[in-house]
Every structure is written in structure tokens, then in C-alpha cells.
Short mmCIF file of C-alpha atoms in Angstrom, two decimals:
data_model
loop_
_atom_site.label_atom_id
_atom_site.label_comp_id
_atom_site.label_asym_id
_atom_site.label_seq_id
_atom_site.Cartn_x
_atom_site.Cartn_y
_atom_site.Cartn_z
CA GLY J 1 -81.99 -115.35 -111.37
CA ILE J 2 -83.06 -112.00 -109.94
CA ALA J 3 -81.20 -110.05 -112.65
CA LEU J 4 -82.73 -112.18 -115.40
CA GLU J 5 -86.19 -111.75 -113.92
CA ARG J 6 -85.78 -107.97 -113.92
CA LEU J 7 -84.78 -108.19 -117.58
CA ASN J 8 -88.02 -110.13 -118.17
CA ARG J 9 -86.08 -113.23 -119.26
CA LEU J 10 -88.39 -115.35 -117.19
CA GLU J 11 -87.57 -118.84 -118.48
CA GLU J 12 -83.86 -118.28 -117.89
CA ALA J 13 -84.58 -116.79 -114.48
CA LEU J 14 -86.65 -119.79 -113.43
CA SER J 15 -83.90 -122.12 -114.61
CA GLN J 16 -81.35 -120.24 -112.51
CA TYR J 17 -83.61 -120.36 -109.45
CA GLU J 18 -84.03 -124.12 -109.88
CA ARG J 19 -80.25 -124.55 -110.12
CA ALA J 20 -79.78 -122.43 -107.01
CA LEU J 21 -82.34 -124.57 -105.20
CA ASP J 22 -80.50 -127.77 -106.16
CA LEU J 23 -77.24 -126.32 -104.82
CA ALA J 24 -78.91 -125.26 -101.57
CA ARG J 25 -80.33 -128.77 -101.13
CA LYS J 26 -76.90 -130.34 -101.66
CA ARG J 27 -75.43 -128.03 -99.02
CA SER J 28 -78.39 -128.63 -96.70
CA ASP J 29 -78.71 -124.85 -96.48
CA LEU J 30 -82.21 -124.43 -95.06
CA ARG J 31 -82.32 -120.65 -95.27
CA ALA J 32 -81.13 -120.59 -98.90
CA GLN J 33 -83.73 -123.20 -99.83
CA ILE J 34 -86.54 -121.19 -98.26
CA TYR J 35 -85.55 -117.90 -99.90
CA THR J 36 -85.04 -119.53 -103.30
CA LEU J 37 -88.41 -121.26 -103.08
CA HIS J 38 -89.93 -117.87 -102.29
CA ASP J 39 -88.47 -116.52 -105.54
CA ILE J 40 -89.72 -119.56 -107.46
CA VAL J 41 -93.27 -119.14 -106.11
CA ASN J 42 -93.41 -115.48 -107.18
CA LEU J 43 -91.93 -116.13 -110.61
CA ALA J 44 -94.06 -119.20 -111.28
CA LEU J 45 -97.19 -117.16 -110.52
CA LYS J 46 -95.98 -114.40 -112.82
CA MET J 47 -95.51 -117.01 -115.56
CA GLY J 48 -98.91 -118.58 -114.95
CA ARG J 49 -97.44 -121.86 -113.68
CA LYS J 50 -99.73 -122.38 -110.75
CA GLU J 51 -98.77 -126.02 -110.13
CA ARG J 52 -95.07 -125.16 -109.74
CA ALA J 53 -95.96 -122.28 -107.45
CA VAL J 54 -98.08 -124.55 -105.25
CA SER J 55 -95.45 -127.27 -105.06
CA ALA J 56 -92.74 -124.74 -104.19
CA TRP J 57 -94.89 -123.21 -101.47
CA GLU J 58 -95.70 -126.64 -99.98
CA GLU J 59 -91.98 -127.40 -99.84
CA MET J 60 -91.39 -124.04 -98.14
CA GLN J 61 -94.03 -124.82 -95.54
CA THR J 62 -92.47 -128.19 -94.73
CA LEU J 63 -88.96 -126.79 -94.43
CA ALA J 64 -90.00 -123.77 -92.33
CA THR J 65 -91.93 -125.68 -89.68
CA GLY J 66 -90.47 -124.94 -86.25
CA HIS J 67 -88.45 -121.92 -87.45
CA SER J 68 -90.40 -118.74 -86.65
CA GLU J 69 -88.37 -116.47 -88.94
CA LEU J 70 -88.80 -118.81 -91.88
CA GLU J 71 -92.44 -119.43 -91.04
CA ALA J 72 -93.01 -115.66 -91.29
CA LEU J 73 -91.49 -115.69 -94.79
CA THR J 74 -93.63 -118.68 -95.77
CA LEU J 75 -96.81 -116.92 -94.67
CA PHE J 76 -95.63 -113.79 -96.49
CA THR J 77 -95.07 -115.76 -99.70
CA ARG J 78 -98.47 -117.40 -99.46
CA GLY J 79 -100.06 -113.99 -98.88
CA ILE J 80 -98.43 -112.61 -102.03
CA ALA J 81 -99.56 -115.67 -103.97
CA HIS J 82 -103.17 -115.21 -102.86
CA ARG J 83 -103.00 -111.54 -103.75
CA GLU J 84 -101.77 -112.28 -107.26
CA ILE J 85 -104.64 -114.70 -107.95
CA GLY J 86 -107.19 -112.23 -106.55
CA ASP J 87 -108.03 -113.91 -103.24
CA PHE J 88 -107.66 -110.76 -101.14
CA ALA J 89 -109.24 -112.13 -97.97
CA ALA J 90 -106.76 -115.02 -97.87
CA ALA J 91 -103.87 -112.69 -98.72
CA ARG J 92 -104.88 -110.38 -95.89
CA ARG J 93 -105.08 -113.28 -93.44
CA GLU J 94 -101.65 -114.71 -94.29
CA LEU J 95 -99.87 -111.35 -94.26
CA GLU J 96 -101.43 -110.42 -90.91
CA ARG J 97 -100.19 -113.74 -89.50
CA SER J 98 -96.72 -112.97 -90.84
CA ILE J 99 -96.87 -109.56 -89.12
CA ASP J 100 -97.89 -111.19 -85.83
CA LEU J 101 -94.92 -113.57 -85.99
CA SER J 102 -92.58 -110.70 -86.82
CA ARG J 103 -93.81 -108.71 -83.83
CA LYS J 104 -93.34 -111.65 -81.51
CA ARG J 105 -89.76 -111.99 -82.74
CA GLY J 106 -89.16 -108.25 -82.53
CA ASP J 107 -88.32 -108.13 -86.25
CA ARG J 108 -89.44 -104.60 -87.06
CA GLY J 109 -87.83 -104.56 -90.49
CA TRP J 110 -89.77 -107.59 -91.68
CA GLU J 111 -92.93 -106.19 -90.09
CA SER J 112 -92.59 -103.05 -92.23
CA VAL J 113 -92.21 -105.12 -95.43
CA CYS J 114 -95.35 -107.09 -94.55
CA GLU J 115 -97.23 -103.84 -93.89
CA LEU J 116 -96.18 -102.60 -97.33
CA GLU J 117 -97.44 -105.75 -99.06
CA LEU J 118 -100.65 -105.68 -97.04
CA ALA J 119 -101.17 -102.12 -98.27
CA GLN J 120 -100.81 -103.45 -101.81
CA VAL J 121 -103.53 -105.99 -101.08
CA GLU J 122 -105.87 -103.28 -99.80
CA ARG J 123 -105.16 -101.11 -102.85
CA LYS J 124 -106.02 -103.94 -105.21
CA ASP J 125 -109.19 -104.56 -103.21
CA GLN J 126 -110.03 -100.82 -103.48
CA ARG J 127 -109.80 -100.38 -99.69
CA LEU J 128 -107.68 -97.27 -99.95
CA LEU J 129 -108.13 -95.95 -96.41
CA GLU J 130 -107.01 -99.30 -95.02
CA ALA J 131 -104.03 -99.25 -97.38
CA LEU J 132 -103.08 -95.80 -96.09
CA LYS J 133 -103.15 -97.01 -92.48
CA HIS J 134 -100.75 -99.84 -93.29
CA LEU J 135 -98.45 -97.47 -95.16
CA ASP J 136 -98.41 -95.07 -92.21
CA SER J 137 -97.36 -97.96 -89.96
CA ALA J 138 -94.68 -99.06 -92.40
CA VAL J 139 -93.18 -95.59 -92.79
CA THR J 140 -93.11 -95.09 -89.02
CA ILE J 141 -91.19 -98.35 -88.59
CA VAL J 142 -88.74 -97.57 -91.39
CA GLU J 143 -88.00 -94.11 -90.02
CA SER J 144 -87.37 -95.52 -86.54
CA GLN J 145 -85.10 -98.29 -87.83
CA ARG J 146 -83.00 -96.36 -90.34
CA ASN J 147 -80.69 -94.65 -87.83
CA GLN J 148 -79.90 -97.97 -86.15
CA ILE J 149 -78.18 -99.32 -89.27
CA ARG J 150 -74.43 -98.75 -89.15
CA ASN J 151 -73.30 -100.44 -92.36
CA PRO J 152 -73.27 -97.82 -95.18
CA ASP J 153 -74.30 -100.33 -97.87
CA LEU J 154 -77.23 -101.56 -95.79
CA ARG J 155 -78.21 -97.95 -95.07
CA ALA J 156 -78.29 -97.20 -98.79
CA ALA J 157 -80.44 -100.28 -99.44
CA TYR J 158 -82.78 -99.24 -96.66
CA LEU J 159 -83.17 -95.81 -98.23
CA GLY J 160 -84.31 -97.49 -101.44
CA ILE J 161 -86.89 -99.51 -99.54
CA LYS J 162 -88.12 -96.40 -97.72
CA GLN J 163 -88.58 -94.59 -101.02
CA ARG J 164 -90.96 -97.34 -102.14
CA PHE J 165 -93.08 -96.72 -99.05
CA TYR J 166 -93.29 -93.01 -99.74
CA GLU J 167 -94.10 -93.55 -103.42
CA LEU J 168 -96.93 -95.94 -102.61
CA THR J 169 -98.27 -93.55 -99.96
CA ILE J 170 -98.39 -90.72 -102.50
CA ALA J 171 -100.02 -92.96 -105.13
CA THR J 172 -102.67 -94.04 -102.61
CA LEU J 173 -103.43 -90.45 -101.64
CA MET J 174 -103.83 -89.52 -105.32
CA ASP J 175 -106.15 -92.49 -105.85
CA LEU J 176 -108.25 -91.17 -102.97
CA HIS J 177 -108.20 -87.73 -104.57
CA ARG J 178 -109.55 -89.16 -107.84
CA ARG J 179 -112.33 -90.80 -105.85
CA GLU J 180 -113.12 -87.71 -103.74
CA THR J 181 -111.81 -84.64 -105.56
CA ALA J 182 -112.97 -82.15 -102.94
CA ALA J 183 -111.67 -83.97 -99.86
CA GLY J 184 -108.15 -82.50 -99.88
CA TRP J 185 -106.31 -85.75 -100.60
CA ASP J 186 -104.21 -84.01 -103.27
CA ALA J 187 -102.89 -81.57 -100.65
CA ARG J 188 -101.95 -84.48 -98.41
CA ALA J 189 -100.19 -86.16 -101.33
CA LEU J 190 -98.19 -82.97 -101.86
CA GLN J 191 -97.28 -82.89 -98.16
CA ALA J 192 -96.17 -86.52 -98.31
CA SER J 193 -94.08 -85.81 -101.40
CA GLU J 194 -92.39 -82.82 -99.77
CA ARG J 195 -91.71 -84.84 -96.63
CA ALA J 196 -90.17 -87.64 -98.68
CA ARG J 197 -87.87 -85.19 -100.47
CA ALA J 198 -86.89 -83.51 -97.22
CA ARG J 199 -86.13 -86.79 -95.50
CA GLY J 200 -84.20 -88.02 -98.54
CA LEU J 201 -82.08 -84.85 -98.54
CA LEU J 202 -81.46 -85.18 -94.82
CA ASP J 203 -80.34 -88.79 -95.26
CA LEU J 204 -78.03 -87.79 -98.12
CA LEU J 205 -76.48 -85.00 -96.05
CA THR J 206 -75.99 -87.45 -93.19
CA GLU J 207 -74.05 -89.79 -95.46
CA ILE J 208 -71.90 -86.96 -96.81
CA ARG J 209 -71.16 -85.48 -93.41
CA THR J 210 -70.46 -88.69 -91.51
CA ASP J 211 -66.73 -88.43 -92.16
CA LEU J 212 -66.65 -84.68 -91.50
CA ARG J 213 -67.68 -84.82 -87.86
CA LYS J 214 -64.30 -85.64 -86.41
CA GLY J 215 -62.96 -82.73 -84.39
CA VAL J 216 -66.23 -80.79 -84.49
CA ASP J 217 -67.21 -78.90 -81.34
CA PRO J 218 -69.45 -81.24 -79.25
CA LYS J 219 -71.84 -78.33 -78.61
CA LEU J 220 -72.48 -77.97 -82.34
CA LEU J 221 -73.12 -81.70 -82.64
CA GLN J 222 -75.56 -81.46 -79.75
CA GLN J 223 -77.40 -78.60 -81.46
CA GLU J 224 -77.61 -80.64 -84.64
CA ALA J 225 -79.01 -83.61 -82.73
CA GLU J 226 -81.65 -81.39 -81.13
CA LEU J 227 -82.66 -79.99 -84.53
CA ARG J 228 -82.94 -83.48 -85.97
CA SER J 229 -85.08 -84.51 -83.03
CA GLU J 230 -87.39 -81.54 -83.63
CA ILE J 231 -87.69 -82.46 -87.32
CA ASN J 232 -88.57 -86.04 -86.39
CA VAL J 233 -91.23 -84.90 -83.91
CA ARG J 234 -92.82 -82.56 -86.46
CA ASP J 235 -92.69 -85.32 -89.07
CA LEU J 236 -94.50 -87.73 -86.77
CA ARG J 237 -97.11 -85.09 -85.91
CA GLN J 238 -97.76 -84.49 -89.59
CA GLN J 239 -98.22 -88.22 -90.16
CA GLU J 240 -100.65 -88.35 -87.24
CA LEU J 241 -102.69 -85.50 -88.71
CA ILE J 242 -102.84 -87.25 -92.07
CA HIS J 243 -103.80 -90.51 -90.36
CA ARG J 244 -106.55 -88.82 -88.31
CA GLY J 245 -107.89 -87.12 -91.40
CA ALA J 246 -108.01 -90.47 -93.22
CA SER J 247 -109.83 -92.07 -90.26
CA ALA J 248 -112.35 -89.23 -90.13
CA GLU J 249 -113.12 -89.66 -93.82
#
């Protein structure tokens, strides 16, 4: 279904999602049902089939009751739905509730995804400074979580997600520049772009060198760790300066 949706073969994609939902029901797989309903809601909205989107969301809500992780996804889905129909206040409310649940569960990864989507809401509502604040929060979470992932495939996927955060941050800064051409937002966009490239290169080098560390002098590894720590500190300081500048504006 996902592949067909990306190819814009929406009718076929919806049919595949419905088949997947039937299979999940037969297996009594609650998690699979919830995630498939999430896909159906998003696709139905994209296709203009509001009734199917509403019915799928109502089923999600019923199934997720009593399961905090799934409730967070349900709120997230409803927030996206409200955003797509232009009800930004409702979208903001549902996504903030999803963030609250994620924080209570200690699910930082899901919190960052919600922050990203909330930034999208603020962008659509032309609240660019608010969008930037949510993006700053999301990037901070992603950077802190990335090094905790041991599986190489998951690390690669996480890098792709992180790139989306950087791209949206840069786009938001450029939107602010178009609104206030003399405020220096373009310079901040350039800084964000350079930081994204630097972090991407560092991540790539980490992947390449992972298997080359065996037998290396522990002192050299310690020096490398200290340098990485210094880079991280400077990166965070730069983000704080950008954030303070945005708040001052």
C-alpha cells in the first residue's frame, strides 16, 4: 500500500490498505490494525473521502482506548486530519496531547515526530516563529537519540528522518527571510544548512569507521570522543543562539 501511494496509485493503495486491515482483524493484531487505520485515514483525506477517514479514525479511537502508545498515535492521526482540512487550532490541540502522552511514556522518538508535524501545522497557519521553536525541539531530540541506536538499518532510517527536520528548518528560515528580508534569517538558514551537512558527514564517517576501530589505541579513541563532544556542545550553542534570535524577533 505504501509503495503504491508513493507512486500516486491511490485507488490501488487504498485497496491494499483495506486488505491489510482485514488480515490484521483476522489475526486480532491490535497494533497492525491501528497502524493500518492510520494509513487509511491519511490516504482517504488525500483522496477527498472524508467519510471513510472519519470512520477509520473512530475505529482507531475505539481500539486504542487503554493503550497509551496507541492512543498517542490516534491523537497524532486526528491532528494530521485536522491540519489537512484546515482546522489548525484542533490540529494543534491533538498533536500537543500526543506529545504529552509521549513524554509521559518517555518515548522521545515519537515526541520528535509529533514536534515535526506540529511545526507543519504552524507553517500552514503562517506562525513561522512557533514552527521554528518546534523544529528546534525536534532536532535536539533527534540528535540526542541517534547515538543510542545500535542497529545499522535503524540508524540509516533515523538519518533520513533527521534530514527532513533539517530541511524543514531551513525552509522555515527562508520563509521568515522572505517576510523580513533585513532580519538576517537567510544567514541563519545558511548556518542551519552547513550544520546539517556537517552532521551528515560526521554520521557517514561514523558508519564507515565503525568496523575500523578494532585494535585502535584507546587514547586515540578517547581523543575522538572528546572532539565529538566539543562538536555537539558547539552545535547546541548555535541552536540556542538561533532560538534566542527567533524569540527576540
